[in-house]
Short mmCIF file of C-alpha atoms in Angstrom, two decimals:
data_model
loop_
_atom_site.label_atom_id
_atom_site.label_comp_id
_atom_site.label_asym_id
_atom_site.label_seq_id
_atom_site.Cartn_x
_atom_site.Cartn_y
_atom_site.Cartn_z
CA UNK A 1 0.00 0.00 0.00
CA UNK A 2 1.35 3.83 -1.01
CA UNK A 3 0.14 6.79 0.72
CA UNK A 4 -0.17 9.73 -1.14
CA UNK A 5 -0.95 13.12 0.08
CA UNK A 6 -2.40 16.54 -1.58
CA UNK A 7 -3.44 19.75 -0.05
CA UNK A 8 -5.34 22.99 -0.86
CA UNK A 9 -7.14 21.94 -4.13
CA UNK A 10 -9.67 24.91 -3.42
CA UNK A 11 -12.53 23.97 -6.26
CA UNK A 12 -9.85 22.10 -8.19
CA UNK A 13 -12.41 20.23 -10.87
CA UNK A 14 -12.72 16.46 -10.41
CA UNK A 15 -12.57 14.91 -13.10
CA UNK A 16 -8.67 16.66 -13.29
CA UNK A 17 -8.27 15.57 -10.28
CA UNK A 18 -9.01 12.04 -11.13
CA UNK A 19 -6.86 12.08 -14.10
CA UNK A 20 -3.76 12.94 -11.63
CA UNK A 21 -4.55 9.95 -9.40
CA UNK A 22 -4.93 7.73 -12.17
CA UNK A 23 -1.72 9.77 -13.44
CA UNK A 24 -0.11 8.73 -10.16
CA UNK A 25 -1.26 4.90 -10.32
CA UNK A 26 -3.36 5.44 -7.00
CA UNK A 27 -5.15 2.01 -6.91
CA UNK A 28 -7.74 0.95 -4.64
CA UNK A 29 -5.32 -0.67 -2.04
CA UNK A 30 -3.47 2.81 -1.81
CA UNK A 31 -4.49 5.43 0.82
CA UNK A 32 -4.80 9.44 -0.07
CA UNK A 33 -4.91 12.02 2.86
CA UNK A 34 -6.09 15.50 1.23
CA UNK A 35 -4.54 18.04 3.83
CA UNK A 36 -7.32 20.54 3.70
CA UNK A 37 -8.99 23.53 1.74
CA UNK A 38 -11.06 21.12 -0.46
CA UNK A 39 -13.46 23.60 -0.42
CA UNK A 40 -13.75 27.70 -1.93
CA UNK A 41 -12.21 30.22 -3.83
CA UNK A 42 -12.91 28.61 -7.60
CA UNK A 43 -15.24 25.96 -9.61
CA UNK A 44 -17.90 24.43 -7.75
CA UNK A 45 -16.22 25.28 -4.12
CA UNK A 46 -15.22 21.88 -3.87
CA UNK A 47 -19.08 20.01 -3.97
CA UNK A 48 -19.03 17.87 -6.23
CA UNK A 49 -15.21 16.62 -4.78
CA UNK A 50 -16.57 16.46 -1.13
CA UNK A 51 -19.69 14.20 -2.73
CA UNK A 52 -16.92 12.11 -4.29
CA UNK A 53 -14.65 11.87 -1.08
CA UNK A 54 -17.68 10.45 1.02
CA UNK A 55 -17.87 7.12 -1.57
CA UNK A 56 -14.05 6.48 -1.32
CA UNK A 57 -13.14 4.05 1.34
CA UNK A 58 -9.34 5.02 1.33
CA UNK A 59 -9.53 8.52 1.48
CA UNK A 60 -9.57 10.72 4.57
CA UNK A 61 -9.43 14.74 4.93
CA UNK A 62 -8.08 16.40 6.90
CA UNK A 63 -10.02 19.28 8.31
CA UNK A 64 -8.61 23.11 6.77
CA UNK A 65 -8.92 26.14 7.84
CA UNK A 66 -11.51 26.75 5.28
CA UNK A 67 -13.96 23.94 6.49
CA UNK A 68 -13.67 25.31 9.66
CA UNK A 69 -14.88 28.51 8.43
CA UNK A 70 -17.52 26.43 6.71
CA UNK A 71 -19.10 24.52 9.19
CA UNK A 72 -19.03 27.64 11.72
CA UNK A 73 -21.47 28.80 8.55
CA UNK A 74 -23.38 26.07 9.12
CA UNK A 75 -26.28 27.42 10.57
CA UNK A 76 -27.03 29.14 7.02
CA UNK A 77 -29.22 25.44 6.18
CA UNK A 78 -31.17 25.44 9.36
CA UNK A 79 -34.84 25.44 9.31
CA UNK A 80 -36.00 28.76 10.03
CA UNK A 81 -37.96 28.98 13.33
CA UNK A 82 -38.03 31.52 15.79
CA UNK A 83 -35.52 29.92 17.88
CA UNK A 84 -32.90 29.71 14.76
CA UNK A 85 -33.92 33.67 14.00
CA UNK A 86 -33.35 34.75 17.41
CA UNK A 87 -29.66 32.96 17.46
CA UNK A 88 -28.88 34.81 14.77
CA UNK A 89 -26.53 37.24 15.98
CA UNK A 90 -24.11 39.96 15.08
CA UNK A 91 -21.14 37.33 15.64
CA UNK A 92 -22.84 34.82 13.28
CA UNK A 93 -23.41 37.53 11.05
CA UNK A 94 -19.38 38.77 10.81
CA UNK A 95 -18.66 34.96 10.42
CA UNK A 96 -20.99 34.54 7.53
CA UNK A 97 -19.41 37.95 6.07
CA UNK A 98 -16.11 36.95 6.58
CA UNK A 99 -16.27 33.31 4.96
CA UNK A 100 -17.79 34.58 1.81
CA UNK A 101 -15.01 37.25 1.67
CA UNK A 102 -12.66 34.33 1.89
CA UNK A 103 -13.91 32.96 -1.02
CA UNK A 104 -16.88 30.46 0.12
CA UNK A 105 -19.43 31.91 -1.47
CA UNK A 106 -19.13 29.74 -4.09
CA UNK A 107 -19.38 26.90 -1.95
CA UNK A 108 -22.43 28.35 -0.19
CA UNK A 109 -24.11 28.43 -3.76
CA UNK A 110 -23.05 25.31 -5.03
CA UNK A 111 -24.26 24.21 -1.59
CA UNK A 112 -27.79 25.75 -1.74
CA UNK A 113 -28.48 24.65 -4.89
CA UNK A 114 -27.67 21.01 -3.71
CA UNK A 115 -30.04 21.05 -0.60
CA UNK A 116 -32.82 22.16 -3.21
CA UNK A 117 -32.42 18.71 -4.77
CA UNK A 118 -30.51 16.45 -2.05
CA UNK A 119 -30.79 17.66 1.60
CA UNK A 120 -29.57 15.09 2.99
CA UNK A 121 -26.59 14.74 0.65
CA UNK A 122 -25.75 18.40 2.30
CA UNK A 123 -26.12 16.95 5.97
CA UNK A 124 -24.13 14.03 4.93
CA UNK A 125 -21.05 16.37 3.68
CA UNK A 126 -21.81 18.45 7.09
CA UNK A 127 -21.47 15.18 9.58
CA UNK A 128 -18.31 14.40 7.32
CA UNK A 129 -16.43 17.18 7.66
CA UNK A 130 -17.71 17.57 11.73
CA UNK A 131 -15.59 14.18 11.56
CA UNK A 132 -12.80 15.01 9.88
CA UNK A 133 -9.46 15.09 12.23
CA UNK A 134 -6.93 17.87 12.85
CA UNK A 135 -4.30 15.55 11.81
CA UNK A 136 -2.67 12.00 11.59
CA UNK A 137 0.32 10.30 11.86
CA UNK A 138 1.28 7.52 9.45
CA UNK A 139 4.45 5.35 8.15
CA UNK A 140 5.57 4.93 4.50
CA UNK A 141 9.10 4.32 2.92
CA UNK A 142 10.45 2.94 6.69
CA UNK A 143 9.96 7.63 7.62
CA UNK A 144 7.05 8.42 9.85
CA UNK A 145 5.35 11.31 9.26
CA UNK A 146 2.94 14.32 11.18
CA UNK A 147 0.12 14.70 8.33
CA UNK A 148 -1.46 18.55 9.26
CA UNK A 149 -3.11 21.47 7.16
CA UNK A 150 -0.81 24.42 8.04
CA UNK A 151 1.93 23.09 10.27
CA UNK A 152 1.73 23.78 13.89
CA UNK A 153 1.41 27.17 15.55
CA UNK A 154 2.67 27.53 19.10
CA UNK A 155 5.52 24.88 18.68
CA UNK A 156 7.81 23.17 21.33
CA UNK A 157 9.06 19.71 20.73
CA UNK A 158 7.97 18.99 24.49
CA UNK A 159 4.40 19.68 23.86
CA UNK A 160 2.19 17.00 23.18
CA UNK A 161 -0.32 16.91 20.24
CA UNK A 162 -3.29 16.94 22.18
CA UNK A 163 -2.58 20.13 24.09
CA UNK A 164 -2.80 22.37 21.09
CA UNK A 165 -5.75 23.98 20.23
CA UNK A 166 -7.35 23.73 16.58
CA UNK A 167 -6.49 26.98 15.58
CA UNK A 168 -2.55 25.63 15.97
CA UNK A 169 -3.53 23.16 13.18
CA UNK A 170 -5.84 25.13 11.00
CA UNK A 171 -3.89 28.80 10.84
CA UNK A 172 0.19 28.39 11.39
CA UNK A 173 1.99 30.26 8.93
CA UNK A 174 5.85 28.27 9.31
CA UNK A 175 8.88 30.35 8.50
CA UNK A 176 11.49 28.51 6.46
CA UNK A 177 13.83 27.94 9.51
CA UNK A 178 10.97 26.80 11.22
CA UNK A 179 11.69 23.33 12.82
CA UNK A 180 9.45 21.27 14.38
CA UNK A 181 10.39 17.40 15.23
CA UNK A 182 13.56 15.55 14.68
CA UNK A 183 12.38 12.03 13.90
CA UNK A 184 9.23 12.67 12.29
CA UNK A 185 8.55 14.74 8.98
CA UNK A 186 5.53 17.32 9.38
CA UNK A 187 3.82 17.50 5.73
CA UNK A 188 1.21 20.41 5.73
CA UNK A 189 -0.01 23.04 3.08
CA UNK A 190 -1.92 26.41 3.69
CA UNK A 191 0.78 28.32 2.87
CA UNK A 192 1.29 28.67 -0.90
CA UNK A 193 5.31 27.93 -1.42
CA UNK A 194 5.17 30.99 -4.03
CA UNK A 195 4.75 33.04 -0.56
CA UNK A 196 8.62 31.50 0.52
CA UNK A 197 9.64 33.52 -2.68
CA UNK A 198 9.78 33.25 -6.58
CA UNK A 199 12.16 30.59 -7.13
CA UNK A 200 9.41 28.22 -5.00
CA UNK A 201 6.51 29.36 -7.39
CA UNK A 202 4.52 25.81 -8.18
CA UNK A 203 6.79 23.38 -6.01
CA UNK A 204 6.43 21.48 -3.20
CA UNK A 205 8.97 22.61 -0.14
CA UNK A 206 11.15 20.12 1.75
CA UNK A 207 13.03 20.84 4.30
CA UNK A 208 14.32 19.30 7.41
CA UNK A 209 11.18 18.53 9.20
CA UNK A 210 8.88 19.76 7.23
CA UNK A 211 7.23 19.53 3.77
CA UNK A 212 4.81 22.34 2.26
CA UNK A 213 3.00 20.60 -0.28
CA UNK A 214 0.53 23.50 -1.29
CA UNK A 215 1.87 25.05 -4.42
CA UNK A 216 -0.67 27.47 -5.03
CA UNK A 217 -3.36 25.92 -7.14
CA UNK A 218 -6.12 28.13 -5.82
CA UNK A 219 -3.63 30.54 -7.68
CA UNK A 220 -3.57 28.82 -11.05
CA UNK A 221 -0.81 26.63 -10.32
CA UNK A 222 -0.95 23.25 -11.13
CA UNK A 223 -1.89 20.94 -7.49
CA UNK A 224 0.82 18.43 -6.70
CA UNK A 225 0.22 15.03 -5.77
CA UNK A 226 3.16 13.12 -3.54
CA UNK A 227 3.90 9.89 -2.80
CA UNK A 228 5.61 9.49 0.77
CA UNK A 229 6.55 6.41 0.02
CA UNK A 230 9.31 7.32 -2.42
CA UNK A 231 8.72 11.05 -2.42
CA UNK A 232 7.82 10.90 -6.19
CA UNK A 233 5.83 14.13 -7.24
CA UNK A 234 2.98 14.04 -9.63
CA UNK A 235 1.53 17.58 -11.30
CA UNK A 236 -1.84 17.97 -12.22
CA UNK A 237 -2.95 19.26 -15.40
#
């Protein structure tokens, strides 16, 4: 079995995106970890990938900072009564505001126009991504590795995993002499590698202890799909 990880494909269409696993030769007794930010910013917002991700046995997201900012929007799809109008407050309001600024309003349409015909299909994608875990540790090629949308905010090597909070997970922004554990390799994305500088535009980052495999495809870059097992890259069209 090969693991193979991808991160921040932000509306990326599917069918392209199954053309780069088949690309890849991701079977059925491989694994895939998408590391976040299915969802906004282009395309469908990421539907019709998230309706594709709940059929697949051997795929598992990781929650992004941009499902987080989803599912605090989830209120948007709940029957209106007067006990969902009076919750409805200035906070919720801002959130709402500030999610479609970030680019989910495309989501939210795609979304709305999905409960019209499939409610529960919306629900479904809700409970999956309530599921979905801040990260996830796994082996491949004989290196263990710290699977994680942005890195890890608030860093010491004595800290343990559980005592960070989400926002650790969901928002770091790693400098390049950044360092976080000796023995295992911390693969993340959020941060498009074009932000490290030029030369970076469009390819995945490897450093020490970390990799930064988010090379800017909500920017028109092509996403890039690794293999841990051999580290063998694989670029989208």
């Amino acid at each position: 079995m090969a693991v193979y990880v991808i991160s921040d494909l932000h509306g990326y269409p599917l069918k392209k995106f199954i053309n780069l696993l088949d690309k890849s030769g991701f079977s059925d007794n491989d694994f895939l970890y998408i590391l976040g930010d299915v969802v906004d910013r282009s395309g469908d917002g990421g539907v019709e990938m998230l309706c594709w991700m709940l059929r697949q046995p051997n795929v598992q997201l990781i929650l992004g900072n941009h499902e987080a900012m989803l599912l605090s929007c989830e209120f948007v799809f709940d029957e209106i009564t007067d006990e969902t109008v009076k919750s409805l407050n200035v906070e919720k309001i801002e959130m709402l505001n500030t999610y479609m600024q970030s680019g989910g309003d495309v989501t939210l349409d795609t979304l709305k126009a999905l409960y019209r015909k499939s409610p529960e299909t919306v629900w479904d994608i809700f409970d999956y991504l309530h599921e979905a875990p801040l990260y996830e540790g796994v082996s491949a090629g004989e290196k263990d590795f710290l699977l994680v949308h942005s890195g890890i905010g608030n860093f010491s090597r004595d800290k343990k995993l559980s005592h960070y909070t989400a926002d650790d997970f969901l928002w770091a922004w790693p400098e390049l002499s950044d360092e976080y554990f000796d023995d295992i390799i911390t693969v993340f994305g959020h941060t498009p590698t074009m932000t490290y500088g030029e030369k970076y535009t469009g390819k995945i980052i490897k450093t020490k202890t970390w990799i930064d495999i988010d090379v800017g495809a909500a920017y028109g870059q092509k996403p890039v799909l690794l293999r841990l097992d051999d580290m063998k890259e694989f670029y989208g069209d």
